[in-house]
């Protein structure tokens, strides 16, 4: 009869299997934590980049800059509270006289742009620019007009500070 010795033994002991399983589970848990944290970070960055308040803030700044830069430097009207600003512009690029007003107004959590005839005061159109407006203040200094706009949707708040100079 042959005797079994530790030198002839094939396979793993239960201790070796438990140590290997413990190491493997530690590595799997570590990789899982890294993946979950990466996904959360990506979602947070995506929401900061493409949420409604961010895109609305970009649109409001671009629209404000465009309208004010094309406005005539003949005059600016700003509300005493700074809740609206009115600039004057041309209805046609070839027009020799200023005949249209453009009025930015923050009301009912919305920023709008109203175009109207200067002579009759009749409103031609009202365009909504953005929603979720929590605060908006307009100021003017010389030929420059400033807008401080705060947008808040409850999850994220963005403040836009922009200034434009009338060139016409």
JSON list of N, CA and C in Angstrom, two decimals, residues 106-111 131-133:
[
{"chain": "A", "resi": 106, "resn": "UNK", "atom": "N", "xyz": [-38.08, 91.01, -18.53]},
{"chain": "A", "resi": 106, "resn": "UNK", "atom": "CA", "xyz": [-38.18, 89.83, -17.68]},
{"chain": "A", "resi": 106, "resn": "UNK", "atom": "C", "xyz": [-39.48, 89.93, -16.89]},
{"chain": "A", "resi": 107, "resn": "UNK", "atom": "N", "xyz": [-40.36, 88.95, -17.11]},
{"chain": "A", "resi": 107, "resn": "UNK", "atom": "CA", "xyz": [-41.66, 88.96, -16.45]},
{"chain": "A", "resi": 107, "resn": "UNK", "atom": "C", "xyz": [-42.18, 87.53, -16.37]},
{"chain": "A", "resi": 108, "resn": "UNK", "atom": "N", "xyz": [-42.78, 87.18, -15.24]},
{"chain": "A", "resi": 108, "resn": "UNK", "atom": "CA", "xyz": [-43.37, 85.85, -15.03]},
{"chain": "A", "resi": 108, "resn": "UNK", "atom": "C", "xyz": [-42.37, 84.72, -15.29]},
{"chain": "A", "resi": 109, "resn": "UNK", "atom": "N", "xyz": [-41.16, 84.86, -14.77]},
{"chain": "A", "resi": 109, "resn": "UNK", "atom": "CA", "xyz": [-40.09, 83.86, -14.90]},
{"chain": "A", "resi": 109, "resn": "UNK", "atom": "C", "xyz": [-39.71, 83.58, -16.35]},
{"chain": "A", "resi": 110, "resn": "UNK", "atom": "N", "xyz": [-39.89, 84.59, -17.21]},
{"chain": "A", "resi": 110, "resn": "UNK", "atom": "CA", "xyz": [-39.55, 84.43, -18.62]},
{"chain": "A", "resi": 110, "resn": "UNK", "atom": "C", "xyz": [-38.90, 85.71, -19.14]},
{"chain": "A", "resi": 111, "resn": "UNK", "atom": "N", "xyz": [-37.91, 85.56, -20.00]},
{"chain": "A", "resi": 111, "resn": "UNK", "atom": "CA", "xyz": [-37.28, 86.69, -20.66]},
{"chain": "A", "resi": 111, "resn": "UNK", "atom": "C", "xyz": [-37.80, 86.73, -22.09]},
{"chain": "A", "resi": 131, "resn": "UNK", "atom": "N", "xyz": [-36.83, 80.61, -20.33]},
{"chain": "A", "resi": 131, "resn": "UNK", "atom": "CA", "xyz": [-37.66, 80.47, -19.13]},
{"chain": "A", "resi": 131, "resn": "UNK", "atom": "C", "xyz": [-36.77, 80.27, -17.91]},
{"chain": "A", "resi": 132, "resn": "UNK", "atom": "N", "xyz": [-37.37, 79.93, -16.79]},
{"chain": "A", "resi": 132, "resn": "UNK", "atom": "CA", "xyz": [-36.67, 79.69, -15.52]},
{"chain": "A", "resi": 132, "resn": "UNK", "atom": "C", "xyz": [-35.90, 80.91, -15.04]},
{"chain": "A", "resi": 133, "resn": "UNK", "atom": "N", "xyz": [-36.38, 82.12, -15.35]},
{"chain": "A", "resi": 133, "resn": "UNK", "atom": "CA", "xyz": [-35.70, 83.34, -14.93]},
{"chain": "A", "resi": 133, "resn": "UNK", "atom": "C", "xyz": [-36.04, 83.62, -13.48]}
]
